[in-house]
PDB file of C-alpha atoms in Angstrom:
ATOM      1  CA  MET A  28    -184.991  24.897-180.286  1.00  0.00           C
ATOM      2  CA  LYS A  29    -184.938  22.343-183.277  1.00  0.00           C
ATOM      3  CA  VAL A  30    -183.329  24.890-185.455  1.00  0.00           C
ATOM      4  CA  LYS A  31    -180.460  25.542-182.731  1.00  0.00           C
ATOM      5  CA  LYS A  32    -179.800  21.842-182.439  1.00  0.00           C
ATOM      6  CA  VAL A  33    -179.403  21.401-186.164  1.00  0.00           C
ATOM      7  CA  LEU A  34    -177.126  24.335-186.335  1.00  0.00           C
ATOM      8  CA  ASN A  35    -174.935  22.993-183.406  1.00  0.00           C
ATOM      9  CA  ARG A  36    -174.756  19.836-184.954  1.00  0.00           C
ATOM     10  CA  THR A  37    -173.719  21.302-188.420  1.00  0.00           C
ATOM     11  CA  ILE A  38    -171.029  23.369-186.704  1.00  0.00           C
ATOM     12  CA  LEU A  39    -169.820  20.155-184.882  1.00  0.00           C
ATOM     13  CA  TYR A  40    -169.670  18.198-188.243  1.00  0.00           C
ATOM     14  CA  PHE A  41    -167.974  21.113-189.986  1.00  0.00           C
ATOM     15  CA  LEU A  42    -165.283  21.248-187.111  1.00  0.00           C
ATOM     16  CA  VAL A  43    -164.759  17.517-187.175  1.00  0.00           C
ATOM     17  CA  ALA A  44    -164.377  17.529-191.072  1.00  0.00           C
ATOM     18  CA  LEU A  45    -161.840  20.338-190.716  1.00  0.00           C
ATOM     19  CA  ILE A  46    -159.698  18.546-188.178  1.00  0.00           C
ATOM     20  CA  ILE A  47    -159.657  15.342-190.318  1.00  0.00           C
ATOM     21  CA  VAL A  48    -158.536  17.420-193.470  1.00  0.00           C
ATOM     22  CA  ILE A  49    -155.919  19.228-191.504  1.00  0.00           C
ATOM     23  CA  THR A  50    -154.675  15.833-189.918  1.00  0.00           C
ATOM     24  CA  LEU A  51    -154.900  13.726-193.154  1.00  0.00           C
ATOM     25  CA  ALA A  52    -154.091  16.212-195.927  1.00  0.00           C
ATOM     26  CA  PRO A  53    -150.299  16.206-195.368  1.00  0.00           C
ATOM     27  CA  TYR A  54    -150.025  12.460-195.333  1.00  0.00           C
ATOM     28  CA  LEU A  55    -152.323  12.100-198.404  1.00  0.00           C
ATOM     29  CA  TRP A  56    -150.096  14.585-200.340  1.00  0.00           C
ATOM     30  CA  LEU A  57    -147.068  12.587-199.117  1.00  0.00           C
ATOM     31  CA  VAL A  58    -148.712   9.436-200.707  1.00  0.00           C
ATOM     32  CA  ILE A  59    -149.579  11.424-203.954  1.00  0.00           C
ATOM     33  CA  SER A  60    -146.047  12.685-204.231  1.00  0.00           C
ATOM     34  CA  SER A  61    -144.567   9.138-203.958  1.00  0.00           C
ATOM     35  CA  PHE A  62    -146.621   8.045-207.051  1.00  0.00           C
ATOM     36  CA  SER A  63    -145.525  11.180-208.997  1.00  0.00           C
ATOM     37  CA  THR A  64    -142.659  12.015-211.238  1.00  0.00           C
ATOM     38  CA  LYS A  65    -140.139  14.692-210.355  1.00  0.00           C
ATOM     39  CA  ILE A  66    -141.159  16.880-213.163  1.00  0.00           C
ATOM     40  CA  GLU A  67    -144.703  16.674-212.352  1.00  0.00           C
ATOM     41  CA  LEU A  68    -144.195  17.136-208.615  1.00  0.00           C
ATOM     42  CA  MET A  69    -142.028  20.299-209.186  1.00  0.00           C
ATOM     43  CA  SER A  70    -144.438  21.963-211.472  1.00  0.00           C
ATOM     44  CA  ARG A  71    -146.698  24.832-210.400  1.00  0.00           C
ATOM     45  CA  GLN A  72    -149.883  22.834-211.534  1.00  0.00           C
ATOM     46  CA  ILE A  73    -151.856  21.681-208.365  1.00  0.00           C
ATOM     47  CA  PHE A  74    -153.177  18.096-208.777  1.00  0.00           C
ATOM     48  CA  LEU A  75    -154.847  15.518-206.569  1.00  0.00           C
ATOM     49  CA  ILE A  76    -154.199  12.584-208.673  1.00  0.00           C
ATOM     50  CA  PRO A  77    -150.897  12.398-210.642  1.00  0.00           C
ATOM     51  CA  HIS A  78    -151.167  12.369-214.514  1.00  0.00           C
ATOM     52  CA  ASN A  79    -148.543   9.703-214.755  1.00  0.00           C
ATOM     53  CA  ILE A  80    -148.737   7.355-211.865  1.00  0.00           C
ATOM     54  CA  THR A  81    -145.530   5.414-211.505  1.00  0.00           C
ATOM     55  CA  LEU A  82    -144.023   2.933-209.095  1.00  0.00           C
ATOM     56  CA  ALA A  83    -140.478   3.613-210.241  1.00  0.00           C
ATOM     57  CA  ASN A  84    -139.875   5.723-207.272  1.00  0.00           C
ATOM     58  CA  TYR A  85    -140.401   2.745-204.985  1.00  0.00           C
ATOM     59  CA  LYS A  86    -138.217   0.450-207.175  1.00  0.00           C
ATOM     60  CA  ASP A  87    -135.456   3.203-207.210  1.00  0.00           C
ATOM     61  CA  LEU A  88    -135.644   3.538-203.360  1.00  0.00           C
ATOM     62  CA  MET A  89    -134.803  -0.021-202.856  1.00  0.00           C
ATOM     63  CA  SER A  90    -131.348   0.719-204.495  1.00  0.00           C
ATOM     64  CA  LYS A  91    -130.749   3.696-202.469  1.00  0.00           C
ATOM     65  CA  ASP A  92    -129.673   2.079-199.013  1.00  0.00           C
ATOM     66  CA  PHE A  93    -133.489   1.925-197.901  1.00  0.00           C
ATOM     67  CA  ILE A  94    -133.318  -1.745-196.762  1.00  0.00           C
ATOM     68  CA  PRO A  95    -130.218  -1.369-194.496  1.00  0.00           C
ATOM     69  CA  ALA A  96    -131.626   1.596-192.823  1.00  0.00           C
ATOM     70  CA  ALA A  97    -134.981  -0.176-192.464  1.00  0.00           C
ATOM     71  CA  MET A  98    -133.233  -3.028-190.760  1.00  0.00           C
ATOM     72  CA  ASN A  99    -131.338  -0.644-188.456  1.00  0.00           C
ATOM     73  CA  SER A 100    -134.627   0.832-187.522  1.00  0.00           C
ATOM     74  CA  ILE A 101    -136.286  -2.383-186.909  1.00  0.00           C
ATOM     75  CA  ILE A 102    -133.367  -3.859-184.908  1.00  0.00           C
ATOM     76  CA  VAL A 103    -133.114  -0.671-182.831  1.00  0.00           C
ATOM     77  CA  THR A 104    -136.615  -0.223-182.104  1.00  0.00           C
ATOM     78  CA  SER A 105    -137.580  -3.750-181.296  1.00  0.00           C
ATOM     79  CA  SER A 106    -134.537  -3.876-178.881  1.00  0.00           C
ATOM     80  CA  VAL A 107    -135.592  -0.713-177.024  1.00  0.00           C
ATOM     81  CA  VAL A 108    -139.235  -1.949-176.728  1.00  0.00           C
ATOM     82  CA  VAL A 109    -138.289  -5.238-175.316  1.00  0.00           C
ATOM     83  CA  ILE A 110    -135.864  -4.073-172.874  1.00  0.00           C
ATOM     84  CA  SER A 111    -137.813  -1.152-171.820  1.00  0.00           C
ATOM     85  CA  VAL A 112    -141.004  -3.295-171.239  1.00  0.00           C
ATOM     86  CA  ILE A 113    -139.174  -5.765-169.090  1.00  0.00           C
ATOM     87  CA  ILE A 114    -137.326  -3.139-167.000  1.00  0.00           C
ATOM     88  CA  GLY A 115    -140.103  -0.526-166.997  1.00  0.00           C
ATOM     89  CA  VAL A 116    -142.858  -2.586-165.907  1.00  0.00           C
ATOM     90  CA  LEU A 117    -140.879  -4.233-163.084  1.00  0.00           C
ATOM     91  CA  ALA A 118    -139.458  -0.950-162.009  1.00  0.00           C
ATOM     92  CA  ALA A 119    -143.070   0.539-162.230  1.00  0.00           C
ATOM     93  CA  TYR A 120    -144.291  -2.385-159.801  1.00  0.00           C
ATOM     94  CA  ALA A 121    -141.515  -1.619-157.499  1.00  0.00           C
ATOM     95  CA  PHE A 122    -142.287   2.176-157.200  1.00  0.00           C
ATOM     96  CA  SER A 123    -145.991   1.337-156.880  1.00  0.00           C
ATOM     97  CA  ARG A 124    -145.916  -1.467-154.293  1.00  0.00           C
ATOM     98  CA  PHE A 125    -142.759  -1.124-152.125  1.00  0.00           C
ATOM     99  CA  ARG A 126    -141.532   1.479-149.766  1.00  0.00           C
ATOM    100  CA  PHE A 127    -137.668   2.135-149.866  1.00  0.00           C
ATOM    101  CA  ARG A 128    -135.475   5.087-149.122  1.00  0.00           C
ATOM    102  CA  GLY A 129    -135.170   7.574-152.031  1.00  0.00           C
ATOM    103  CA  LYS A 130    -138.340   6.401-153.723  1.00  0.00           C
ATOM    104  CA  ASN A 131    -139.916   9.672-154.493  1.00  0.00           C
ATOM    105  CA  PRO A 132    -136.560  11.586-155.354  1.00  0.00           C
ATOM    106  CA  LEU A 133    -135.663   8.757-157.882  1.00  0.00           C
ATOM    107  CA  LEU A 134    -139.228   8.604-159.294  1.00  0.00           C
ATOM    108  CA  ASN A 135    -139.128  12.468-159.851  1.00  0.00           C
ATOM    109  CA  LEU A 136    -135.510  12.414-161.149  1.00  0.00           C
ATOM    110  CA  SER A 137    -136.539  10.025-163.938  1.00  0.00           C
ATOM    111  CA  LEU A 138    -139.205  12.548-164.943  1.00  0.00           C
ATOM    112  CA  PHE A 139    -136.801  15.442-164.544  1.00  0.00           C
ATOM    113  CA  THR A 140    -134.495  13.850-167.350  1.00  0.00           C
ATOM    114  CA  GLN A 141    -137.423  14.353-169.894  1.00  0.00           C
ATOM    115  CA  MET A 142    -137.276  18.011-169.154  1.00  0.00           C
ATOM    116  CA  ILE A 143    -133.749  18.632-170.381  1.00  0.00           C
ATOM    117  CA  PRO A 144    -133.519  19.790-173.954  1.00  0.00           C
ATOM    118  CA  PRO A 145    -131.838  17.165-176.124  1.00  0.00           C
ATOM    119  CA  ILE A 146    -129.667  19.830-177.798  1.00  0.00           C
ATOM    120  CA  ALA A 147    -128.014  20.509-174.356  1.00  0.00           C
ATOM    121  CA  LEU A 148    -127.069  16.878-174.022  1.00  0.00           C
ATOM    122  CA  ILE A 149    -125.969  15.944-177.408  1.00  0.00           C
ATOM    123  CA  ILE A 150    -122.379  17.393-177.096  1.00  0.00           C
ATOM    124  CA  PRO A 151    -121.358  15.584-173.871  1.00  0.00           C
ATOM    125  CA  MET A 152    -122.987  12.462-175.223  1.00  0.00           C
ATOM    126  CA  PHE A 153    -120.948  12.687-178.445  1.00  0.00           C
ATOM    127  CA  ILE A 154    -117.763  13.163-176.438  1.00  0.00           C
ATOM    128  CA  ILE A 155    -118.591  10.187-174.223  1.00  0.00           C
ATOM    129  CA  PHE A 156    -119.437   7.926-176.883  1.00  0.00           C
ATOM    130  CA  LYS A 157    -116.498   9.017-179.028  1.00  0.00           C
ATOM    131  CA  ARG A 158    -114.154   8.065-176.331  1.00  0.00           C
ATOM    132  CA  LEU A 159    -115.743   4.866-175.918  1.00  0.00           C
ATOM    133  CA  ASP A 160    -115.560   4.364-179.563  1.00  0.00           C
ATOM    134  CA  LEU A 161    -119.425   3.823-179.853  1.00  0.00           C
ATOM    135  CA  ILE A 162    -120.060   6.516-182.572  1.00  0.00           C
ATOM    136  CA  ASN A 163    -122.091   4.968-185.570  1.00  0.00           C
ATOM    137  CA  HIS A 164    -123.100   1.855-183.497  1.00  0.00           C
ATOM    138  CA  ARG A 165    -126.716   0.616-183.112  1.00  0.00           C
ATOM    139  CA  ILE A 166    -125.952  -0.160-179.369  1.00  0.00           C
ATOM    140  CA  THR A 167    -125.564   3.580-178.649  1.00  0.00           C
ATOM    141  CA  LEU A 168    -128.913   4.374-180.166  1.00  0.00           C
ATOM    142  CA  VAL A 169    -130.466   1.571-178.096  1.00  0.00           C
ATOM    143  CA  MET A 170    -128.940   2.985-174.841  1.00  0.00           C
ATOM    144  CA  ILE A 171    -130.050   6.521-175.676  1.00  0.00           C
ATOM    145  CA  TYR A 172    -133.690   5.603-176.595  1.00  0.00           C
ATOM    146  CA  LEU A 173    -133.881   3.579-173.496  1.00  0.00           C
ATOM    147  CA  SER A 174    -133.167   6.750-171.466  1.00  0.00           C
ATOM    148  CA  LEU A 175    -135.980   8.422-173.403  1.00  0.00           C
ATOM    149  CA  VAL A 176    -138.504   5.718-173.191  1.00  0.00           C
ATOM    150  CA  LEU A 177    -138.052   4.178-169.791  1.00  0.00           C
ATOM    151  CA  PRO A 178    -139.180   7.240-167.637  1.00  0.00           C
ATOM    152  CA  TYR A 179    -142.115   7.519-169.688  1.00  0.00           C
ATOM    153  CA  LEU A 180    -142.976   3.890-169.439  1.00  0.00           C
ATOM    154  CA  ILE A 181    -142.440   3.797-165.665  1.00  0.00           C
ATOM    155  CA  TRP A 182    -144.560   6.689-164.824  1.00  0.00           C
ATOM    156  CA  ILE A 183    -147.458   5.560-167.168  1.00  0.00           C
ATOM    157  CA  MET A 184    -147.397   1.892-165.805  1.00  0.00           C
ATOM    158  CA  LYS A 185    -147.099   3.003-162.275  1.00  0.00           C
ATOM    159  CA  SER A 186    -150.406   4.783-162.650  1.00  0.00           C
ATOM    160  CA  TYR A 187    -152.097   1.553-163.929  1.00  0.00           C
ATOM    161  CA  ILE A 188    -150.572  -0.652-161.167  1.00  0.00           C
ATOM    162  CA  ASP A 189    -151.580   1.983-158.527  1.00  0.00           C
ATOM    163  CA  VAL A 190    -155.302   1.304-159.431  1.00  0.00           C
ATOM    164  CA  THR A 191    -155.127  -2.400-159.286  1.00  0.00           C
ATOM    165  CA  PRO A 192    -156.502  -3.764-156.099  1.00  0.00           C
ATOM    166  CA  LYS A 193    -153.730  -5.223-153.747  1.00  0.00           C
ATOM    167  CA  THR A 194    -156.296  -7.572-152.151  1.00  0.00           C
ATOM    168  CA  LEU A 195    -155.944  -9.677-155.181  1.00  0.00           C
ATOM    169  CA  GLU A 196    -152.370 -10.091-154.963  1.00  0.00           C
ATOM    170  CA  GLU A 197    -152.581 -10.723-151.081  1.00  0.00           C
ATOM    171  CA  ALA A 198    -155.243 -13.415-151.918  1.00  0.00           C
ATOM    172  CA  ALA A 199    -152.963 -15.108-154.400  1.00  0.00           C
ATOM    173  CA  MET A 200    -149.888 -15.048-152.010  1.00  0.00           C
ATOM    174  CA  ILE A 201    -152.115 -16.617-149.268  1.00  0.00           C
ATOM    175  CA  ASP A 202    -152.852 -19.304-151.726  1.00  0.00           C
ATOM    176  CA  GLY A 203    -149.182 -20.098-152.214  1.00  0.00           C
ATOM    177  CA  CYS A 204    -148.070 -17.697-154.959  1.00  0.00           C
ATOM    178  CA  SER A 205    -144.872 -15.935-154.442  1.00  0.00           C
ATOM    179  CA  ARG A 206    -144.658 -12.238-155.049  1.00  0.00           C
ATOM    180  CA  LEU A 207    -143.216 -12.636-158.578  1.00  0.00           C
ATOM    181  CA  LYS A 208    -145.870 -15.190-159.431  1.00  0.00           C
ATOM    182  CA  SER A 209    -148.663 -12.908-158.293  1.00  0.00           C
ATOM    183  CA  PHE A 210    -147.309 -10.272-160.320  1.00  0.00           C
ATOM    184  CA  PHE A 211    -147.222 -12.317-163.579  1.00  0.00           C
ATOM    185  CA  PHE A 212    -150.418 -14.112-162.943  1.00  0.00           C
ATOM    186  CA  VAL A 213    -152.550 -11.313-161.336  1.00  0.00           C
ATOM    187  CA  VAL A 214    -151.213  -7.902-161.803  1.00  0.00           C
ATOM    188  CA  LEU A 215    -149.861  -8.209-165.248  1.00  0.00           C
ATOM    189  CA  PRO A 216    -153.173  -9.543-166.962  1.00  0.00           C
ATOM    190  CA  MET A 217    -155.027  -6.622-165.086  1.00  0.00           C
ATOM    191  CA  ILE A 218    -152.702  -4.039-166.650  1.00  0.00           C
ATOM    192  CA  SER A 219    -152.452  -5.668-170.199  1.00  0.00           C
ATOM    193  CA  THR A 220    -154.437  -3.070-171.931  1.00  0.00           C
ATOM    194  CA  GLY A 221    -152.497  -0.161-170.586  1.00  0.00           C
ATOM    195  CA  LEU A 222    -149.296  -2.176-171.263  1.00  0.00           C
ATOM    196  CA  ALA A 223    -150.260  -2.583-174.881  1.00  0.00           C
ATOM    197  CA  ALA A 224    -150.880   1.036-175.198  1.00  0.00           C
ATOM    198  CA  THR A 225    -147.711   2.083-173.565  1.00  0.00           C
ATOM    199  CA  VAL A 226    -145.747  -0.197-175.939  1.00  0.00           C
ATOM    200  CA  ILE A 227    -147.258   1.135-178.931  1.00  0.00           C
ATOM    201  CA  PHE A 228    -146.497   4.721-177.850  1.00  0.00           C
ATOM    202  CA  SER A 229    -142.992   3.601-176.949  1.00  0.00           C
ATOM    203  CA  PHE A 230    -142.453   1.913-180.437  1.00  0.00           C
ATOM    204  CA  ILE A 231    -143.700   5.248-182.115  1.00  0.00           C
ATOM    205  CA  ILE A 232    -141.487   7.319-180.121  1.00  0.00           C
ATOM    206  CA  THR A 233    -138.468   5.130-180.911  1.00  0.00           C
ATOM    207  CA  TRP A 234    -139.177   4.466-184.485  1.00  0.00           C
ATOM    208  CA  ASN A 235    -139.620   8.399-185.411  1.00  0.00           C
ATOM    209  CA  GLU A 236    -136.640   9.576-183.349  1.00  0.00           C
ATOM    210  CA  PHE A 237    -134.243  11.748-185.654  1.00  0.00           C
ATOM    211  CA  PHE A 238    -132.123  14.103-183.666  1.00  0.00           C
ATOM    212  CA  TYR A 239    -129.857  11.553-181.830  1.00  0.00           C
ATOM    213  CA  ALA A 240    -129.779   9.211-184.776  1.00  0.00           C
ATOM    214  CA  PHE A 241    -128.587  11.953-187.103  1.00  0.00           C
ATOM    215  CA  SER A 242    -125.995  13.278-184.537  1.00  0.00           C
ATOM    216  CA  LEU A 243    -124.465   9.907-183.724  1.00  0.00           C
ATOM    217  CA  THR A 244    -124.631   7.996-186.908  1.00  0.00           C
ATOM    218  CA  LYS A 245    -122.673   8.233-190.218  1.00  0.00           C
ATOM    219  CA  THR A 246    -123.028   5.180-192.267  1.00  0.00           C
ATOM    220  CA  LEU A 247    -125.423   2.557-192.882  1.00  0.00           C
ATOM    221  CA  ASP A 248    -124.039   0.568-189.982  1.00  0.00           C
ATOM    222  CA  ALA A 249    -126.498   2.374-187.668  1.00  0.00           C
ATOM    223  CA  LYS A 250    -128.258   4.994-189.850  1.00  0.00           C
ATOM    224  CA  THR A 251    -131.970   4.632-189.296  1.00  0.00           C
ATOM    225  CA  LEU A 252    -134.999   5.513-191.590  1.00  0.00           C
ATOM    226  CA  PRO A 253    -135.554   9.153-190.459  1.00  0.00           C
ATOM    227  CA  VAL A 254    -131.900   9.992-191.117  1.00  0.00           C
ATOM    228  CA  LEU A 255    -132.060   8.401-194.525  1.00  0.00           C
ATOM    229  CA  ILE A 256    -135.126  10.384-195.422  1.00  0.00           C
ATOM    230  CA  TYR A 257    -133.122  13.565-194.510  1.00  0.00           C
ATOM    231  CA  ASP A 258    -130.248  12.478-196.513  1.00  0.00           C
ATOM    232  CA  PHE A 259    -132.333  12.594-199.635  1.00  0.00           C
ATOM    233  CA  ASN A 260    -132.467  16.415-199.291  1.00  0.00           C
ATOM    234  CA  SER A 261    -128.864  16.866-198.411  1.00  0.00           C
ATOM    235  CA  LYS A 262    -126.407  13.996-199.717  1.00  0.00           C
ATOM    236  CA  PHE A 263    -128.407  13.388-202.846  1.00  0.00           C
ATOM    237  CA  GLY A 264    -129.709  16.880-203.102  1.00  0.00           C
ATOM    238  CA  ALA A 265    -133.230  18.274-202.881  1.00  0.00           C
ATOM    239  CA  ASN A 266    -134.892  14.825-204.054  1.00  0.00           C
ATOM    240  CA  TYR A 267    -138.548  15.494-202.870  1.00  0.00           C
ATOM    241  CA  VAL A 268    -139.818  12.489-204.659  1.00  0.00           C
ATOM    242  CA  MET A 269    -137.422   9.957-202.941  1.00  0.00           C
ATOM    243  CA  SER A 270    -138.148  11.861-199.564  1.00  0.00           C
ATOM    244  CA  ALA A 271    -141.890  11.205-200.051  1.00  0.00           C
ATOM    245  CA  THR A 272    -141.455   7.712-201.192  1.00  0.00           C
ATOM    246  CA  ALA A 273    -139.234   6.945-198.217  1.00  0.00           C
ATOM    247  CA  GLY A 274    -141.491   8.724-195.880  1.00  0.00           C
ATOM    248  CA  VAL A 275    -144.482   6.734-196.951  1.00  0.00           C
ATOM    249  CA  LEU A 276    -142.801   3.396-196.344  1.00  0.00           C
ATOM    250  CA  ALA A 277    -141.370   4.581-193.028  1.00  0.00           C
ATOM    251  CA  SER A 278    -144.666   5.652-191.835  1.00  0.00           C
ATOM    252  CA  LEU A 279    -146.315   2.289-192.629  1.00  0.00           C
ATOM    253  CA  PRO A 280    -145.316   0.425-189.355  1.00  0.00           C
ATOM    254  CA  PRO A 281    -146.513   2.986-186.909  1.00  0.00           C
ATOM    255  CA  VAL A 282    -149.618   3.745-188.985  1.00  0.00           C
ATOM    256  CA  LEU A 283    -150.642   0.067-189.289  1.00  0.00           C
ATOM    257  CA  ILE A 284    -149.908  -0.529-185.588  1.00  0.00           C
ATOM    258  CA  ALA A 285    -152.070   2.464-184.518  1.00  0.00           C
ATOM    259  CA  LEU A 286    -154.889   1.366-186.880  1.00  0.00           C
ATOM    260  CA  LEU A 287    -154.883  -2.344-185.718  1.00  0.00           C
ATOM    261  CA  PHE A 288    -154.525  -1.710-182.099  1.00  0.00           C
ATOM    262  CA  GLN A 289    -156.323   1.491-181.753  1.00  0.00           C
ATOM    263  CA  LYS A 290    -158.854  -0.199-179.464  1.00  0.00           C
ATOM    264  CA  TYR A 291    -156.271  -0.995-177.167  1.00  0.00           C
ATOM    265  CA  ILE A 292    -154.765   2.646-177.309  1.00  0.00           C
ATOM    266  CA  ILE A 293    -158.127   4.210-176.416  1.00  0.00           C
ATOM    267  CA  THR A 294    -158.954   1.667-173.910  1.00  0.00           C
ATOM    268  CA  GLY A 295    -155.490   1.872-172.218  1.00  0.00           C
ATOM    269  CA  LEU A 296    -155.752   5.727-171.973  1.00  0.00           C
ATOM    270  CA  ALA A 297    -159.203   5.633-170.626  1.00  0.00           C
ATOM    271  CA  ALA A 298    -158.096   2.890-167.986  1.00  0.00           C
ATOM    272  CA  GLY A 299    -155.207   4.982-166.933  1.00  0.00           C
ATOM    273  CA  ALA A 300    -157.549   7.960-166.267  1.00  0.00           C
ATOM    274  CA  VAL A 301    -159.786   6.031-163.826  1.00  0.00           C
ATOM    275  CA  LYS A 302    -159.173   6.113-160.160  1.00  0.00           C
ATOM    276  CA  GLU A 303    -160.857   3.898-157.616  1.00  0.00           C
TER     277      GLU A 303
END
């Protein structure tokens, strides 16, 4: 029995280690490549540590439109997250607490929009924004990303609000609070963990979006980091070193946010799975 227990634990540790390697190996290679020279990276020799570690790639990247693209990503992502949280949480509360005509069809319709392939929408979207003279504008990306993030945020936050006791709101309103005050001072603190997790996921989705940004932006007036990384393998040729360097810097915000707030992500996901 003891041998079987040791064997099961050994297999478990092996599988965990294998998953960690498969998950982290591509990112570690990306970091290693960013500190390598182009000649060394393109050689057939396999290495774990570059023979000639250099920071010149990061210095060169700053002169290759990285900062404007990073500012575009920051502005677009922060705008989408702030607007989607304000609208999404209030909409989720309305869907959870109120009864009105067309409630279920509207809720299902918001989810249905996520089932349509982006490739089927890009041509009509391009025509519409072209006629409105909104191609290559950050506001265009903000509107599109809101359509991607809002349904997701509404559905997730509705599940959190559904499990909060209505009696606490009713008690607050009996004590003199309005419906809005009871939402801000009673409901919102109770769903804060789930809200934090949802905000983080919304940030990551928006920050990493490539398809619409690539199709609707042309210059650095609106081009985001994922598009810039792609440009290093098209506009500037197959520059794998610059792609790796830009990829490392572009991945830092979501990676740092995930590491710093992993407690809220795990707790938020677990809270959303509990039903009273």
